[in-house]
Short mmCIF file of N, CA, C and O in Angstrom, two decimals:
data_model
loop_
_atom_site.label_atom_id
_atom_site.label_comp_id
_atom_site.label_asym_id
_atom_site.label_seq_id
_atom_site.Cartn_x
_atom_site.Cartn_y
_atom_site.Cartn_z
N SER A 1277 31.27 -11.31 0.52
CA SER A 1277 31.87 -11.54 -0.78
C SER A 1277 31.50 -10.40 -1.73
O SER A 1277 30.58 -9.63 -1.48
N ASP A 1278 32.19 -10.34 -2.85
CA ASP A 1278 31.90 -9.31 -3.86
C ASP A 1278 30.48 -9.47 -4.41
O ASP A 1278 29.79 -8.49 -4.65
N GLU A 1279 30.06 -10.71 -4.59
CA GLU A 1279 28.71 -10.97 -5.12
C GLU A 1279 27.63 -10.50 -4.14
O GLU A 1279 26.63 -9.91 -4.54
N ASP A 1280 27.86 -10.73 -2.84
CA ASP A 1280 26.90 -10.28 -1.82
C ASP A 1280 26.81 -8.75 -1.81
O ASP A 1280 25.71 -8.19 -1.70
N GLN A 1281 27.94 -8.09 -1.92
CA GLN A 1281 27.94 -6.62 -1.96
C GLN A 1281 27.21 -6.11 -3.19
O GLN A 1281 26.43 -5.16 -3.10
N ALA A 1282 27.42 -6.73 -4.32
CA ALA A 1282 26.74 -6.33 -5.55
C ALA A 1282 25.23 -6.52 -5.41
O ALA A 1282 24.44 -5.67 -5.86
N ASP A 1283 24.80 -7.60 -4.76
CA ASP A 1283 23.37 -7.83 -4.53
C ASP A 1283 22.78 -6.73 -3.67
O ASP A 1283 21.68 -6.25 -3.93
N GLU A 1284 23.50 -6.34 -2.64
CA GLU A 1284 23.01 -5.27 -1.76
C GLU A 1284 22.90 -3.94 -2.50
O GLU A 1284 21.95 -3.19 -2.33
N VAL A 1285 23.86 -3.63 -3.34
CA VAL A 1285 23.83 -2.40 -4.14
C VAL A 1285 22.62 -2.41 -5.06
O VAL A 1285 21.90 -1.43 -5.18
N ARG A 1286 22.35 -3.56 -5.71
CA ARG A 1286 21.17 -3.66 -6.60
C ARG A 1286 19.89 -3.42 -5.83
O ARG A 1286 18.99 -2.74 -6.31
N LYS A 1287 19.78 -3.95 -4.62
CA LYS A 1287 18.57 -3.75 -3.80
C LYS A 1287 18.38 -2.28 -3.48
O LYS A 1287 17.28 -1.75 -3.60
N VAL A 1288 19.44 -1.62 -3.06
CA VAL A 1288 19.36 -0.21 -2.69
C VAL A 1288 18.99 0.65 -3.89
O VAL A 1288 18.20 1.58 -3.79
N LYS A 1289 19.53 0.34 -5.06
CA LYS A 1289 19.26 1.14 -6.25
C LYS A 1289 17.81 1.05 -6.70
O LYS A 1289 17.35 1.88 -7.47
N ARG A 1290 17.09 0.05 -6.26
CA ARG A 1290 15.68 -0.08 -6.64
C ARG A 1290 14.80 0.88 -5.83
O ARG A 1290 13.63 1.04 -6.13
N TYR A 1291 15.34 1.50 -4.81
CA TYR A 1291 14.59 2.41 -3.94
C TYR A 1291 15.01 3.85 -4.19
O TYR A 1291 16.16 4.12 -4.44
N LYS A 1292 14.06 4.76 -4.10
CA LYS A 1292 14.37 6.18 -4.20
C LYS A 1292 13.43 6.92 -3.26
O LYS A 1292 12.22 6.88 -3.42
N ASN A 1293 13.99 7.56 -2.26
CA ASN A 1293 13.20 8.33 -1.30
C ASN A 1293 12.07 7.52 -0.68
O ASN A 1293 10.96 8.00 -0.50
N GLY A 1294 12.34 6.26 -0.36
CA GLY A 1294 11.34 5.42 0.29
C GLY A 1294 10.42 4.68 -0.66
O GLY A 1294 9.56 3.94 -0.23
N PHE A 1295 10.58 4.87 -1.96
CA PHE A 1295 9.73 4.22 -2.94
C PHE A 1295 10.53 3.20 -3.74
O PHE A 1295 11.68 3.43 -4.05
N ILE A 1296 9.90 2.11 -4.11
CA ILE A 1296 10.51 1.17 -5.04
C ILE A 1296 10.22 1.71 -6.43
O ILE A 1296 9.06 1.81 -6.82
N THR A 1297 11.25 2.09 -7.15
CA THR A 1297 11.06 2.77 -8.44
C THR A 1297 11.03 1.81 -9.63
O THR A 1297 10.60 2.20 -10.71
N ASP A 1298 11.49 0.60 -9.44
CA ASP A 1298 11.55 -0.36 -10.53
C ASP A 1298 11.17 -1.74 -10.00
O ASP A 1298 12.00 -2.64 -9.92
N PRO A 1299 9.89 -1.92 -9.61
CA PRO A 1299 9.53 -3.18 -8.97
C PRO A 1299 9.53 -4.36 -9.94
O PRO A 1299 9.33 -4.20 -11.14
N ILE A 1300 9.76 -5.52 -9.39
CA ILE A 1300 9.57 -6.76 -10.13
C ILE A 1300 8.07 -7.03 -10.13
O ILE A 1300 7.44 -7.03 -9.07
N CYS A 1301 7.49 -7.22 -11.29
CA CYS A 1301 6.05 -7.48 -11.41
C CYS A 1301 5.83 -8.88 -11.96
O CYS A 1301 6.68 -9.43 -12.65
N LEU A 1302 4.67 -9.42 -11.65
CA LEU A 1302 4.23 -10.68 -12.23
C LEU A 1302 2.83 -10.48 -12.79
O LEU A 1302 2.19 -9.47 -12.52
N SER A 1303 2.35 -11.47 -13.54
CA SER A 1303 0.99 -11.41 -14.08
C SER A 1303 0.10 -12.38 -13.30
O SER A 1303 0.61 -13.26 -12.59
N PRO A 1304 -1.20 -12.25 -13.45
CA PRO A 1304 -2.12 -13.19 -12.79
C PRO A 1304 -1.90 -14.64 -13.23
O PRO A 1304 -2.30 -15.57 -12.53
N GLU A 1305 -1.26 -14.84 -14.36
CA GLU A 1305 -1.01 -16.19 -14.89
C GLU A 1305 0.24 -16.84 -14.31
O GLU A 1305 0.44 -18.05 -14.47
N ASN A 1306 1.09 -16.05 -13.63
CA ASN A 1306 2.26 -16.64 -12.97
C ASN A 1306 1.78 -17.52 -11.82
O ASN A 1306 0.60 -17.52 -11.48
N THR A 1307 2.71 -18.25 -11.21
CA THR A 1307 2.35 -19.24 -10.19
C THR A 1307 3.00 -18.95 -8.84
O THR A 1307 3.87 -18.10 -8.72
N VAL A 1308 2.58 -19.73 -7.86
CA VAL A 1308 3.18 -19.67 -6.52
C VAL A 1308 4.68 -19.90 -6.62
O VAL A 1308 5.47 -19.25 -5.93
N GLU A 1309 5.09 -20.81 -7.49
CA GLU A 1309 6.52 -21.10 -7.66
C GLU A 1309 7.27 -19.85 -8.12
O GLU A 1309 8.39 -19.59 -7.67
N ASP A 1310 6.67 -19.06 -9.01
CA ASP A 1310 7.31 -17.82 -9.48
C ASP A 1310 7.50 -16.84 -8.31
O ASP A 1310 8.55 -16.20 -8.20
N VAL A 1311 6.50 -16.74 -7.47
CA VAL A 1311 6.59 -15.87 -6.28
C VAL A 1311 7.71 -16.36 -5.37
O VAL A 1311 8.53 -15.57 -4.89
N ALA A 1312 7.75 -17.67 -5.13
CA ALA A 1312 8.79 -18.25 -4.26
C ALA A 1312 10.18 -18.01 -4.82
O ALA A 1312 11.11 -17.70 -4.06
N ASN A 1313 10.34 -18.09 -6.14
CA ASN A 1313 11.65 -17.84 -6.76
C ASN A 1313 12.10 -16.40 -6.55
O ASN A 1313 13.27 -16.15 -6.27
N ILE A 1314 11.18 -15.45 -6.69
CA ILE A 1314 11.53 -14.05 -6.48
C ILE A 1314 11.91 -13.81 -5.03
O ILE A 1314 12.90 -13.14 -4.72
N LYS A 1315 11.14 -14.38 -4.12
CA LYS A 1315 11.45 -14.21 -2.69
C LYS A 1315 12.81 -14.83 -2.37
O LYS A 1315 13.62 -14.23 -1.66
N ARG A 1316 13.06 -16.02 -2.90
CA ARG A 1316 14.33 -16.72 -2.62
C ARG A 1316 15.53 -16.00 -3.22
O ARG A 1316 16.56 -15.85 -2.58
N THR A 1317 15.41 -15.52 -4.45
CA THR A 1317 16.56 -14.93 -5.13
C THR A 1317 16.75 -13.44 -4.86
O THR A 1317 17.88 -12.96 -4.83
N LEU A 1318 15.65 -12.72 -4.67
CA LEU A 1318 15.74 -11.27 -4.49
C LEU A 1318 15.33 -10.79 -3.11
O LEU A 1318 15.58 -9.64 -2.75
N GLY A 1319 14.65 -11.64 -2.35
CA GLY A 1319 14.25 -11.27 -1.00
C GLY A 1319 12.96 -10.46 -0.92
O GLY A 1319 12.59 -10.00 0.15
N TYR A 1320 12.26 -10.29 -2.03
CA TYR A 1320 11.02 -9.51 -2.03
C TYR A 1320 9.85 -10.38 -1.58
O TYR A 1320 9.71 -11.51 -2.02
N SER A 1321 9.00 -9.79 -0.75
CA SER A 1321 7.82 -10.54 -0.31
C SER A 1321 6.53 -9.90 -0.79
O SER A 1321 5.47 -10.50 -0.69
N GLY A 1322 6.59 -8.69 -1.31
CA GLY A 1322 5.42 -8.03 -1.88
C GLY A 1322 5.67 -7.78 -3.35
O GLY A 1322 6.64 -7.11 -3.72
N ILE A 1323 4.80 -8.32 -4.19
CA ILE A 1323 5.03 -8.24 -5.64
C ILE A 1323 3.77 -7.68 -6.31
O ILE A 1323 2.69 -8.26 -6.18
N PRO A 1324 3.91 -6.55 -7.03
CA PRO A 1324 2.76 -6.03 -7.77
C PRO A 1324 2.38 -6.98 -8.91
O PRO A 1324 3.25 -7.56 -9.57
N ILE A 1325 1.08 -7.11 -9.13
CA ILE A 1325 0.57 -7.96 -10.20
C ILE A 1325 -0.08 -7.05 -11.23
O ILE A 1325 -1.01 -6.31 -10.92
N THR A 1326 0.45 -7.08 -12.45
CA THR A 1326 -0.11 -6.26 -13.53
C THR A 1326 -0.68 -7.17 -14.61
O THR A 1326 -0.31 -8.34 -14.69
N ASP A 1327 -1.55 -6.61 -15.43
CA ASP A 1327 -2.18 -7.42 -16.48
C ASP A 1327 -1.15 -8.00 -17.45
O ASP A 1327 -1.35 -9.07 -18.01
N THR A 1328 -0.02 -7.33 -17.62
CA THR A 1328 1.02 -7.80 -18.54
C THR A 1328 2.17 -8.51 -17.84
O THR A 1328 3.02 -9.10 -18.50
N GLY A 1329 2.22 -8.38 -16.51
CA GLY A 1329 3.35 -8.94 -15.77
C GLY A 1329 4.58 -8.06 -15.82
O GLY A 1329 5.67 -8.46 -15.43
N LYS A 1330 4.40 -6.82 -16.30
CA LYS A 1330 5.52 -5.89 -16.45
C LYS A 1330 5.15 -4.52 -15.88
O LYS A 1330 3.98 -4.16 -15.83
N MET A 1331 6.17 -3.78 -15.52
CA MET A 1331 5.99 -2.39 -15.10
C MET A 1331 5.34 -1.64 -16.25
O MET A 1331 5.68 -1.84 -17.41
N GLY A 1332 4.36 -0.81 -15.96
CA GLY A 1332 3.65 -0.08 -16.99
C GLY A 1332 2.33 -0.73 -17.36
O GLY A 1332 1.48 -0.09 -17.98
N GLY A 1333 2.14 -1.98 -16.97
CA GLY A 1333 0.86 -2.65 -17.19
C GLY A 1333 -0.16 -2.14 -16.17
O GLY A 1333 0.18 -1.45 -15.21
N ARG A 1334 -1.41 -2.49 -16.36
CA ARG A 1334 -2.48 -2.08 -15.44
C ARG A 1334 -2.39 -2.91 -14.17
O ARG A 1334 -2.38 -4.14 -14.21
N LEU A 1335 -2.33 -2.24 -13.02
CA LEU A 1335 -2.26 -2.92 -11.73
C LEU A 1335 -3.56 -3.65 -11.47
O LEU A 1335 -4.64 -3.05 -11.51
N VAL A 1336 -3.47 -4.96 -11.21
CA VAL A 1336 -4.67 -5.75 -10.93
C VAL A 1336 -4.65 -6.34 -9.52
O VAL A 1336 -5.67 -6.85 -9.05
N GLY A 1337 -3.50 -6.24 -8.83
CA GLY A 1337 -3.43 -6.76 -7.47
C GLY A 1337 -2.01 -6.77 -6.95
O GLY A 1337 -1.10 -6.19 -7.54
N ILE A 1338 -1.85 -7.45 -5.83
CA ILE A 1338 -0.53 -7.61 -5.21
C ILE A 1338 -0.49 -8.98 -4.54
O ILE A 1338 -1.53 -9.51 -4.15
N VAL A 1339 0.69 -9.53 -4.46
CA VAL A 1339 0.90 -10.76 -3.71
C VAL A 1339 1.84 -10.42 -2.57
O VAL A 1339 2.93 -9.90 -2.79
N SER A 1340 1.40 -10.70 -1.36
CA SER A 1340 2.25 -10.48 -0.19
C SER A 1340 2.73 -11.83 0.32
O SER A 1340 2.24 -12.89 -0.12
N ASN A 1341 3.64 -11.79 1.23
CA ASN A 1341 4.15 -13.02 1.84
C ASN A 1341 2.98 -13.79 2.46
O ASN A 1341 2.91 -15.01 2.37
N ARG A 1342 2.06 -13.06 3.07
CA ARG A 1342 0.90 -13.68 3.70
C ARG A 1342 0.04 -14.43 2.68
O ARG A 1342 -0.47 -15.50 2.95
N ASP A 1343 -0.15 -13.83 1.51
CA ASP A 1343 -0.97 -14.46 0.46
C ASP A 1343 -0.39 -15.80 0.03
O ASP A 1343 -1.11 -16.78 -0.10
N ALA A 1344 0.90 -15.82 -0.22
CA ALA A 1344 1.54 -17.00 -0.81
C ALA A 1344 1.92 -18.07 0.21
O ALA A 1344 2.01 -19.25 -0.14
N SER A 1345 2.12 -17.69 1.46
CA SER A 1345 2.65 -18.65 2.42
C SER A 1345 1.69 -19.77 2.79
O SER A 1345 2.11 -20.82 3.28
N PHE A 1346 0.41 -19.59 2.54
CA PHE A 1346 -0.56 -20.62 2.90
C PHE A 1346 -1.01 -21.47 1.71
O PHE A 1346 -1.91 -22.27 1.83
N VAL A 1347 -0.37 -21.26 0.56
CA VAL A 1347 -0.72 -22.02 -0.64
C VAL A 1347 0.28 -23.17 -0.80
O VAL A 1347 1.47 -22.95 -0.95
N ASP A 1348 -0.24 -24.39 -0.77
CA ASP A 1348 0.63 -25.56 -0.88
C ASP A 1348 0.89 -25.96 -2.33
O ASP A 1348 1.95 -26.50 -2.64
N ASP A 1349 -0.06 -25.69 -3.21
CA ASP A 1349 0.07 -26.08 -4.62
C ASP A 1349 0.95 -25.07 -5.35
O ASP A 1349 0.53 -23.96 -5.64
N ARG A 1350 2.19 -25.44 -5.64
CA ARG A 1350 3.17 -24.53 -6.25
C ARG A 1350 2.80 -24.15 -7.68
O ARG A 1350 3.38 -23.24 -8.25
N THR A 1351 1.83 -24.85 -8.28
CA THR A 1351 1.42 -24.54 -9.65
C THR A 1351 0.18 -23.64 -9.69
O THR A 1351 -0.25 -23.25 -10.78
N MET A 1352 -0.38 -23.31 -8.51
CA MET A 1352 -1.57 -22.46 -8.48
C MET A 1352 -1.24 -21.08 -9.07
O MET A 1352 -0.20 -20.50 -8.78
N LYS A 1353 -2.14 -20.58 -9.91
CA LYS A 1353 -1.96 -19.28 -10.54
C LYS A 1353 -2.20 -18.16 -9.52
O LYS A 1353 -3.05 -18.27 -8.64
N ILE A 1354 -1.45 -17.08 -9.67
CA ILE A 1354 -1.55 -15.93 -8.79
C ILE A 1354 -2.98 -15.39 -8.75
O ILE A 1354 -3.46 -14.97 -7.69
N LEU A 1355 -3.68 -15.43 -9.86
CA LEU A 1355 -5.06 -14.96 -9.94
C LEU A 1355 -5.93 -15.59 -8.84
O LEU A 1355 -6.84 -14.94 -8.32
N ASP A 1356 -5.62 -16.80 -8.45
CA ASP A 1356 -6.45 -17.53 -7.49
C ASP A 1356 -6.16 -17.21 -6.02
O ASP A 1356 -6.92 -17.65 -5.16
N PHE A 1357 -5.10 -16.45 -5.73
CA PHE A 1357 -4.82 -16.17 -4.32
C PHE A 1357 -4.33 -14.74 -4.05
O PHE A 1357 -4.16 -14.35 -2.90
N MET A 1358 -4.14 -13.94 -5.08
CA MET A 1358 -3.63 -12.57 -4.88
C MET A 1358 -4.67 -11.70 -4.17
O MET A 1358 -5.86 -12.01 -4.14
N THR A 1359 -4.20 -10.60 -3.62
CA THR A 1359 -5.09 -9.57 -3.09
C THR A 1359 -5.43 -8.66 -4.26
O THR A 1359 -4.53 -8.10 -4.88
N SER A 1360 -6.71 -8.53 -4.58
CA SER A 1360 -7.10 -7.80 -5.78
C SER A 1360 -6.97 -6.29 -5.61
O SER A 1360 -6.91 -5.77 -4.49
N ARG A 1361 -6.93 -5.59 -6.71
CA ARG A 1361 -6.73 -4.13 -6.79
C ARG A 1361 -7.69 -3.36 -5.88
O ARG A 1361 -7.32 -2.40 -5.24
N ASP A 1362 -8.93 -3.80 -5.81
CA ASP A 1362 -9.91 -3.07 -5.00
C ASP A 1362 -9.73 -3.27 -3.50
O ASP A 1362 -10.38 -2.58 -2.71
N GLU A 1363 -8.83 -4.16 -3.09
CA GLU A 1363 -8.58 -4.41 -1.67
C GLU A 1363 -7.27 -3.80 -1.18
O GLU A 1363 -6.92 -3.98 -0.01
N ILE A 1364 -6.53 -3.12 -2.05
CA ILE A 1364 -5.24 -2.56 -1.64
C ILE A 1364 -5.27 -1.04 -1.67
O ILE A 1364 -6.13 -0.44 -2.31
N SER A 1365 -4.33 -0.44 -0.97
CA SER A 1365 -4.18 1.02 -0.97
C SER A 1365 -3.23 1.41 -2.09
O SER A 1365 -2.17 0.81 -2.25
N VAL A 1366 -3.64 2.41 -2.88
CA VAL A 1366 -2.81 2.87 -3.98
C VAL A 1366 -2.72 4.39 -3.98
O VAL A 1366 -3.55 5.07 -3.38
N ALA A 1367 -1.70 4.89 -4.66
CA ALA A 1367 -1.53 6.34 -4.86
C ALA A 1367 -0.93 6.54 -6.25
O ALA A 1367 -0.32 5.64 -6.81
N ARG A 1368 -1.11 7.71 -6.77
CA ARG A 1368 -0.56 8.03 -8.10
C ARG A 1368 0.95 8.20 -8.02
O ARG A 1368 1.49 8.61 -6.99
N GLU A 1369 1.61 7.93 -9.13
CA GLU A 1369 3.04 8.15 -9.23
C GLU A 1369 3.32 9.62 -8.93
O GLU A 1369 2.57 10.50 -9.33
N GLY A 1370 4.39 9.87 -8.19
CA GLY A 1370 4.76 11.24 -7.84
C GLY A 1370 4.26 11.67 -6.48
O GLY A 1370 4.57 12.77 -6.04
N VAL A 1371 3.50 10.82 -5.79
CA VAL A 1371 3.02 11.16 -4.45
C VAL A 1371 4.22 11.39 -3.53
O VAL A 1371 5.25 10.74 -3.67
N SER A 1372 4.09 12.35 -2.62
CA SER A 1372 5.20 12.62 -1.70
C SER A 1372 5.32 11.50 -0.68
O SER A 1372 4.33 10.81 -0.39
N LEU A 1373 6.49 11.35 -0.11
CA LEU A 1373 6.71 10.33 0.90
C LEU A 1373 5.82 10.58 2.11
O LEU A 1373 5.23 9.65 2.67
N ALA A 1374 5.65 11.84 2.50
CA ALA A 1374 4.81 12.18 3.66
C ALA A 1374 3.35 11.77 3.40
O ALA A 1374 2.70 11.17 4.26
N THR A 1375 2.85 12.08 2.21
CA THR A 1375 1.47 11.71 1.86
C THR A 1375 1.32 10.20 1.80
O THR A 1375 0.33 9.64 2.28
N ALA A 1376 2.30 9.52 1.21
CA ALA A 1376 2.27 8.06 1.13
C ALA A 1376 2.24 7.45 2.52
O ALA A 1376 1.46 6.53 2.79
N ASN A 1377 3.06 7.96 3.42
CA ASN A 1377 3.07 7.44 4.79
C ASN A 1377 1.74 7.69 5.49
O ASN A 1377 1.26 6.84 6.25
N ASP A 1378 1.13 8.85 5.25
CA ASP A 1378 -0.19 9.13 5.83
C ASP A 1378 -1.23 8.13 5.32
O ASP A 1378 -2.05 7.64 6.09
N LEU A 1379 -1.20 7.86 4.02
CA LEU A 1379 -2.14 6.90 3.43
C LEU A 1379 -1.95 5.51 4.04
O LEU A 1379 -2.93 4.82 4.36
N LEU A 1380 -0.70 5.10 4.22
CA LEU A 1380 -0.43 3.80 4.83
C LEU A 1380 -0.91 3.75 6.27
O LEU A 1380 -1.50 2.76 6.71
N ARG A 1381 -0.67 4.80 7.01
CA ARG A 1381 -1.09 4.87 8.40
C ARG A 1381 -2.62 4.78 8.50
O ARG A 1381 -3.15 4.02 9.31
N LYS A 1382 -3.33 5.52 7.65
CA LYS A 1382 -4.79 5.51 7.69
C LYS A 1382 -5.37 4.18 7.25
O LYS A 1382 -6.39 3.74 7.78
N SER A 1383 -4.75 3.54 6.28
CA SER A 1383 -5.27 2.27 5.77
C SER A 1383 -4.84 1.07 6.61
O SER A 1383 -5.39 -0.01 6.47
N LYS A 1384 -3.81 1.29 7.46
CA LYS A 1384 -3.24 0.22 8.29
C LYS A 1384 -2.72 -0.94 7.44
O LYS A 1384 -2.78 -2.09 7.81
N LYS A 1385 -2.20 -0.57 6.28
CA LYS A 1385 -1.60 -1.56 5.38
C LYS A 1385 -0.08 -1.39 5.39
O LYS A 1385 0.43 -0.35 5.75
N GLY A 1386 0.62 -2.40 4.95
CA GLY A 1386 2.07 -2.34 4.94
C GLY A 1386 2.67 -1.90 3.62
O GLY A 1386 3.85 -1.63 3.53
N LYS A 1387 1.82 -1.82 2.57
CA LYS A 1387 2.33 -1.46 1.26
C LYS A 1387 1.35 -0.53 0.59
O LYS A 1387 0.16 -0.61 0.78
N LEU A 1388 1.89 0.36 -0.26
CA LEU A 1388 1.06 1.31 -0.99
C LEU A 1388 1.35 1.17 -2.46
O LEU A 1388 2.48 1.04 -2.88
#
């Protein structure tokens, strides 16, 4: 359908050279239900968590599909189950795709 095609175009436009350039972010105060809504409506399973819940805020962690899938309480705050900043692999904005891939390979993580 036209709506399905538009959804696919929106997904592709969020990526540039292998990077998500405009990620959907949440705050530590959001809940499991918020994560489930993003996964259901947008298909994202990895969500950056910033202190403000917005792009440009200080990164404090990430929620992956693995983090959220074992939480039964839909009202639980992200702060209580997210992977914290010190446990994830990060790189500065502007990192090359080759360097980013090397960092991922060395860390054996799925997201940078």
